[in-house]
mmCIF file of C-alpha atoms in Angstrom:
data_model
loop_
_atom_site.group_PDB
_atom_site.id
_atom_site.type_symbol
_atom_site.label_atom_id
_atom_site.label_comp_id
_atom_site.label_asym_id
_atom_site.label_seq_id
_atom_site.Cartn_x
_atom_site.Cartn_y
_atom_site.Cartn_z
ATOM 1 C CA MET E 727 5.252 -25.150 6.962
ATOM 2 C CA ALA E 728 3.997 -24.180 10.326
ATOM 3 C CA SER E 729 4.931 -21.641 12.746
ATOM 4 C CA TYR E 730 4.020 -21.208 16.283
ATOM 5 C CA LEU E 731 4.153 -17.972 17.965
ATOM 6 C CA HIS E 732 3.610 -17.358 21.694
ATOM 7 C CA ARG E 733 3.314 -14.675 23.973
ATOM 8 C CA THR E 734 2.696 -14.538 27.726
ATOM 9 C CA ALA E 735 -0.891 -13.877 28.100
ATOM 10 C CA THR E 736 -2.112 -15.606 24.945
ATOM 11 C CA THR E 737 -1.118 -17.731 22.167
ATOM 12 C CA LEU E 738 -1.324 -17.015 18.612
ATOM 13 C CA TYR E 739 -0.968 -20.020 15.981
ATOM 14 C CA LEU E 740 -0.343 -19.595 12.648
ATOM 15 C CA CYS E 741 -0.336 -22.545 10.077
ATOM 16 C CA CYS E 742 0.027 -22.604 6.465
ATOM 17 C CA VAL E 743 -0.686 -25.917 4.690
ATOM 18 C CA PRO E 744 0.043 -26.131 1.106
ATOM 19 C CA THR E 745 -2.000 -28.723 -1.012
ATOM 20 C CA LEU E 746 0.175 -30.972 -3.026
ATOM 21 C CA GLU E 747 -1.388 -29.694 -6.217
ATOM 22 C CA ASP E 748 -0.444 -26.046 -5.547
ATOM 23 C CA SER E 749 3.316 -25.437 -6.290
ATOM 24 C CA LYS E 750 2.914 -21.795 -5.108
ATOM 25 C CA GLY E 751 1.927 -22.630 -1.680
ATOM 26 C CA ALA E 752 -1.752 -21.756 -1.550
ATOM 27 C CA GLY E 753 -3.695 -23.899 0.774
ATOM 28 C CA ARG E 754 -5.856 -23.838 3.990
ATOM 29 C CA VAL E 755 -4.745 -21.216 6.615
ATOM 30 C CA GLY E 756 -5.686 -21.577 10.085
ATOM 31 C CA LEU E 757 -5.829 -18.728 12.587
ATOM 32 C CA ALA E 758 -6.375 -19.006 16.216
ATOM 33 C CA GLU E 759 -6.060 -16.169 18.642
ATOM 34 C CA CYS E 760 -5.963 -16.826 22.478
ATOM 35 C CA LYS E 761 -9.492 -17.390 23.770
ATOM 36 C CA GLY E 762 -9.460 -20.992 22.031
ATOM 37 C CA THR E 763 -11.783 -19.303 19.214
ATOM 38 C CA LYS E 764 -10.108 -20.758 15.892
ATOM 39 C CA LYS E 765 -11.185 -19.071 12.532
ATOM 40 C CA PHE E 766 -10.383 -20.747 9.064
ATOM 41 C CA ILE E 767 -9.930 -18.831 5.648
ATOM 42 C CA THR E 768 -8.902 -19.933 2.489
ATOM 43 C CA SER E 769 -6.164 -18.194 0.678
ATOM 44 C CA ASN E 770 -5.513 -18.236 -3.084
ATOM 45 C CA SER E 771 -1.775 -17.011 -2.415
ATOM 46 C CA TYR E 772 0.722 -16.222 0.458
ATOM 47 C CA HIS E 773 0.169 -12.447 -0.691
ATOM 48 C CA GLU E 774 -3.494 -12.440 -0.107
ATOM 49 C CA PHE E 775 -3.238 -14.355 3.267
ATOM 50 C CA PHE E 776 -0.310 -12.211 4.499
ATOM 51 C CA LEU E 777 -2.215 -9.002 3.671
ATOM 52 C CA TYR E 778 -4.910 -10.219 5.839
ATOM 53 C CA PHE E 779 -2.512 -11.398 8.534
ATOM 54 C CA TYR E 780 -0.823 -8.048 8.576
ATOM 55 C CA THR E 781 -3.609 -5.840 8.690
ATOM 56 C CA LYS E 782 -5.976 -7.779 10.878
ATOM 57 C CA ILE E 783 -3.504 -9.392 13.303
ATOM 58 C CA PHE E 784 0.022 -8.287 13.033
ATOM 59 C CA THR E 785 -0.439 -4.597 13.228
ATOM 60 C CA PRO E 786 -2.789 -4.547 16.065
ATOM 61 C CA CYS E 787 -0.673 -6.633 18.123
ATOM 62 C CA SER E 788 2.493 -4.576 18.400
ATOM 63 C CA SER E 789 3.558 -6.528 21.425
ATOM 64 C CA ILE E 790 4.152 -9.525 19.215
ATOM 65 C CA GLN E 791 5.785 -8.060 16.361
ATOM 66 C CA LYS E 792 9.404 -8.527 17.115
ATOM 67 C CA GLN E 793 8.693 -12.350 17.926
ATOM 68 C CA ILE E 794 6.681 -12.965 14.943
ATOM 69 C CA SER E 795 9.346 -11.092 12.624
ATOM 70 C CA LYS E 796 12.067 -13.376 14.246
ATOM 71 C CA THR E 797 9.892 -16.662 13.775
ATOM 72 C CA LEU E 798 9.089 -15.891 10.033
ATOM 73 C CA LYS E 799 12.499 -14.484 9.421
ATOM 74 C CA TYR E 800 13.500 -17.097 6.805
ATOM 75 C CA SER E 801 10.036 -17.865 5.381
ATOM 76 C CA ASN E 802 8.249 -16.529 2.235
ATOM 77 C CA LEU E 803 5.626 -15.015 4.554
ATOM 78 C CA PHE E 804 8.234 -12.854 6.181
ATOM 79 C CA ASN E 805 9.467 -11.731 2.641
ATOM 80 C CA LEU E 806 6.100 -10.651 1.692
ATOM 81 C CA TYR E 807 5.719 -8.731 4.948
ATOM 82 C CA LEU E 808 8.866 -6.864 3.758
ATOM 83 C CA MET E 809 7.154 -6.194 0.462
ATOM 84 C CA ILE E 810 4.028 -5.143 1.630
ATOM 85 C CA THR E 811 5.350 -2.849 4.203
ATOM 86 C CA ASN E 812 8.263 -1.571 1.924
ATOM 87 C CA GLN E 813 6.100 -0.509 -1.128
ATOM 88 C CA THR E 814 3.695 2.705 -1.569
ATOM 89 C CA PHE E 815 1.880 4.186 -4.166
ATOM 90 C CA THR E 816 1.823 7.604 -5.476
ATOM 91 C CA MET E 817 0.302 9.700 -8.294
ATOM 92 C CA ILE E 818 1.336 13.006 -9.544
ATOM 93 C CA LYS E 819 -1.830 14.969 -9.981
ATOM 94 C CA PRO E 820 -3.359 16.735 -13.052
ATOM 95 C CA ASN E 821 -2.299 20.323 -11.781
ATOM 96 C CA ALA E 822 1.132 19.284 -11.305
ATOM 97 C CA VAL E 823 1.359 17.454 -14.797
ATOM 98 C CA GLU E 824 -0.291 20.399 -16.673
ATOM 99 C CA LYS E 825 2.352 22.740 -15.140
ATOM 100 C CA GLY E 826 5.173 20.746 -16.081
ATOM 101 C CA HIS E 827 6.354 19.774 -12.661
ATOM 102 C CA THR E 828 6.337 16.081 -13.716
ATOM 103 C CA GLY E 829 10.258 15.770 -14.164
ATOM 104 C CA ALA E 830 11.187 17.680 -10.861
ATOM 105 C CA ILE E 831 8.928 15.611 -8.785
ATOM 106 C CA ILE E 832 10.076 12.487 -10.010
ATOM 107 C CA ASP E 833 13.820 13.763 -9.606
ATOM 108 C CA GLN E 834 12.846 14.477 -5.905
ATOM 109 C CA ILE E 835 11.426 11.359 -5.179
ATOM 110 C CA ILE E 836 14.579 9.331 -6.582
ATOM 111 C CA LYS E 837 16.892 11.720 -4.504
ATOM 112 C CA GLY E 838 14.573 11.100 -1.606
ATOM 113 C CA GLY E 839 15.890 7.545 -1.823
ATOM 114 C CA TYR E 840 12.829 5.689 -3.120
ATOM 115 C CA ARG E 841 13.123 3.061 -5.787
ATOM 116 C CA ILE E 842 10.491 3.107 -8.906
ATOM 117 C CA LEU E 843 8.926 -0.314 -9.353
ATOM 118 C CA ALA E 844 6.349 0.803 -11.949
ATOM 119 C CA LEU E 845 5.346 3.937 -13.579
ATOM 120 C CA LYS E 846 2.596 4.999 -16.177
ATOM 121 C CA TYR E 847 1.087 8.107 -17.653
ATOM 122 C CA VAL E 848 -2.510 7.954 -17.756
ATOM 123 C CA TRP E 849 -5.728 9.919 -18.419
ATOM 124 C CA LEU E 850 -8.283 8.529 -16.026
ATOM 125 C CA SER E 851 -11.842 8.470 -17.386
ATOM 126 C CA GLN E 852 -14.570 9.771 -15.006
ATOM 127 C CA ARG E 853 -15.607 5.945 -14.241
ATOM 128 C CA GLU E 854 -12.002 5.115 -13.340
ATOM 129 C CA ALA E 855 -11.603 8.309 -11.105
ATOM 130 C CA GLU E 856 -14.565 7.068 -9.237
ATOM 131 C CA ALA E 857 -13.437 3.599 -8.818
ATOM 132 C CA PHE E 858 -10.273 4.621 -7.428
ATOM 133 C CA TYR E 859 -11.610 7.141 -5.070
ATOM 134 C CA GLU E 860 -14.549 4.955 -4.125
ATOM 135 C CA VAL E 861 -13.706 5.101 -0.485
ATOM 136 C CA HIS E 862 -14.746 8.731 -0.379
ATOM 137 C CA LYS E 863 -17.797 8.329 -2.584
ATOM 138 C CA GLU E 864 -20.407 9.515 0.353
ATOM 139 C CA ARG E 865 -18.258 12.730 0.976
ATOM 140 C CA PRO E 866 -19.433 16.067 -0.112
ATOM 141 C CA PHE E 867 -16.073 16.562 -2.129
ATOM 142 C CA PHE E 868 -16.565 13.286 -4.179
ATOM 143 C CA GLY E 869 -17.764 14.935 -7.456
ATOM 144 C CA GLU E 870 -15.089 17.814 -7.384
ATOM 145 C CA LEU E 871 -12.562 15.116 -6.805
ATOM 146 C CA VAL E 872 -13.459 13.004 -9.778
ATOM 147 C CA ALA E 873 -13.752 16.165 -12.050
ATOM 148 C CA PHE E 874 -10.159 17.036 -10.872
ATOM 149 C CA MET E 875 -8.572 13.959 -11.273
ATOM 150 C CA SER E 876 -10.141 13.033 -14.675
ATOM 151 C CA ARG E 877 -9.556 16.562 -16.409
ATOM 152 C CA SER E 878 -6.128 15.536 -17.631
ATOM 153 C CA PRO E 879 -3.376 12.943 -17.408
ATOM 154 C CA ILE E 880 -1.635 11.854 -13.995
ATOM 155 C CA VAL E 881 1.491 9.801 -13.503
ATOM 156 C CA ALA E 882 0.948 6.647 -11.404
ATOM 157 C CA ILE E 883 3.982 5.148 -9.764
ATOM 158 C CA ALA E 884 4.737 2.222 -7.546
ATOM 159 C CA LEU E 885 7.749 2.760 -4.978
ATOM 160 C CA GLU E 886 9.898 1.091 -2.911
ATOM 161 C CA LYS E 887 11.737 2.040 0.334
ATOM 162 C CA ASP E 888 11.862 0.919 4.087
ATOM 163 C CA ASN E 889 8.699 1.781 5.856
ATOM 164 C CA ALA E 890 7.476 3.245 2.270
ATOM 165 C CA VAL E 891 3.893 4.576 3.342
ATOM 166 C CA GLU E 892 4.737 6.425 6.538
ATOM 167 C CA ALA E 893 8.073 7.715 5.154
ATOM 168 C CA PHE E 894 6.562 8.875 1.838
ATOM 169 C CA ARG E 895 3.584 10.690 3.447
ATOM 170 C CA THR E 896 6.174 12.662 5.546
ATOM 171 C CA PHE E 897 8.336 13.347 2.544
ATOM 172 C CA ILE E 898 5.568 14.796 0.223
ATOM 173 C CA GLY E 899 4.292 17.047 3.028
ATOM 174 C CA ALA E 900 0.789 17.991 4.652
ATOM 175 C CA THR E 901 -2.365 17.748 2.683
ATOM 176 C CA ASP E 902 -2.824 21.486 2.859
ATOM 177 C CA PRO E 903 0.363 22.929 0.875
ATOM 178 C CA ALA E 904 0.138 26.200 2.982
ATOM 179 C CA LYS E 905 1.137 23.959 6.192
ATOM 180 C CA ALA E 906 3.282 21.598 4.418
ATOM 181 C CA GLU E 907 7.018 21.773 5.636
ATOM 182 C CA ALA E 908 9.174 23.994 3.178
ATOM 183 C CA GLY E 909 10.822 21.869 0.382
ATOM 184 C CA THR E 910 8.558 19.157 0.452
ATOM 185 C CA ILE E 911 6.567 18.436 -2.853
ATOM 186 C CA ARG E 912 3.021 19.729 -1.771
ATOM 187 C CA ALA E 913 4.853 22.955 -0.367
ATOM 188 C CA LYS E 914 6.825 23.431 -3.709
ATOM 189 C CA TYR E 915 3.924 22.461 -6.268
ATOM 190 C CA GLY E 916 0.722 22.176 -4.396
ATOM 191 C CA GLU E 917 -1.862 25.028 -4.882
ATOM 192 C CA SER E 918 -4.553 24.076 -2.455
ATOM 193 C CA VAL E 919 -5.831 21.253 -0.381
ATOM 194 C CA GLY E 920 -7.759 20.035 -3.336
ATOM 195 C CA GLU E 921 -4.794 20.418 -5.843
ATOM 196 C CA ASN E 922 -2.062 19.524 -3.765
ATOM 197 C CA ALA E 923 0.157 17.956 -6.654
ATOM 198 C CA ILE E 924 0.602 14.505 -5.194
ATOM 199 C CA HIS E 925 -1.213 11.583 -3.691
ATOM 200 C CA GLY E 926 0.386 9.075 -1.153
ATOM 201 C CA SER E 927 -1.165 5.926 0.073
ATOM 202 C CA ASP E 928 -2.244 6.490 3.855
ATOM 203 C CA SER E 929 -1.832 2.705 4.622
ATOM 204 C CA ASN E 930 0.020 -0.525 3.473
ATOM 205 C CA GLU E 931 -3.295 -1.935 2.805
ATOM 206 C CA ASN E 932 -4.512 0.858 0.548
ATOM 207 C CA ALA E 933 -0.884 0.806 -0.987
ATOM 208 C CA GLN E 934 -1.300 -2.754 -2.299
ATOM 209 C CA ARG E 935 -4.751 -1.860 -3.535
ATOM 210 C CA GLU E 936 -3.874 1.291 -5.308
ATOM 211 C CA ILE E 937 -0.847 -0.471 -6.895
ATOM 212 C CA ALA E 938 -3.103 -3.127 -8.194
ATOM 213 C CA PHE E 939 -5.433 -0.757 -9.691
ATOM 214 C CA PHE E 940 -2.830 0.752 -11.934
ATOM 215 C CA PHE E 941 -0.059 -2.149 -12.578
ATOM 216 C CA SER E 942 -0.525 -5.837 -13.437
ATOM 217 C CA GLY E 943 2.055 -8.009 -11.798
ATOM 218 C CA ARG E 944 4.141 -8.223 -14.686
ATOM 219 C CA GLU E 945 4.420 -4.479 -15.039
ATOM 220 C CA ILE E 946 6.223 -4.180 -11.679
ATOM 221 C CA TYR E 947 9.945 -4.521 -11.309
ATOM 222 C CA LYS E 948 11.126 -6.760 -8.471
#
């Protein structure tokens, strides 16, 4: 399969070449952008490639998004794009679980139009909490965050909805419950910035990483 995507000032070539041995479509993927500089990556799967493509090329180049979407409309890559942008990850934090708000929060999420793809009730170890929040390891609040997230069970949930990441972050409210819009989950159940009841992925890339942290492929309902 080869798709050629054009725009006025530059040309973006997207070429996926499956090998004969690989029925899943993995193969050599070539990307070339405008100035004649070609870059090749080896992808183990369309999912891995498209996550790279989406975060490094598709998102920054908003001017060509409509044309790319039209070009890939009937391809596996476009389906993967929809999957990536329509999924997010959330986690009901220890303080909300401790106070018995789990059911009410899940009910609000479902009534908000989100489809649950996977759900897990788990108690994170200190090491697991450190790994999940590794991106914050140099921040002064890292130790306190790890201690909080590993003090009692959490509920990890993979969700699906159109434009899921952005929509869900608006849905749950501002990080500071005192500033969250009335009726949002954080406004209702959050106690402070540190114990704000619920987590929501902040990007499509992080949503995929966080879902994979808690769930194997066979645990996700599709």
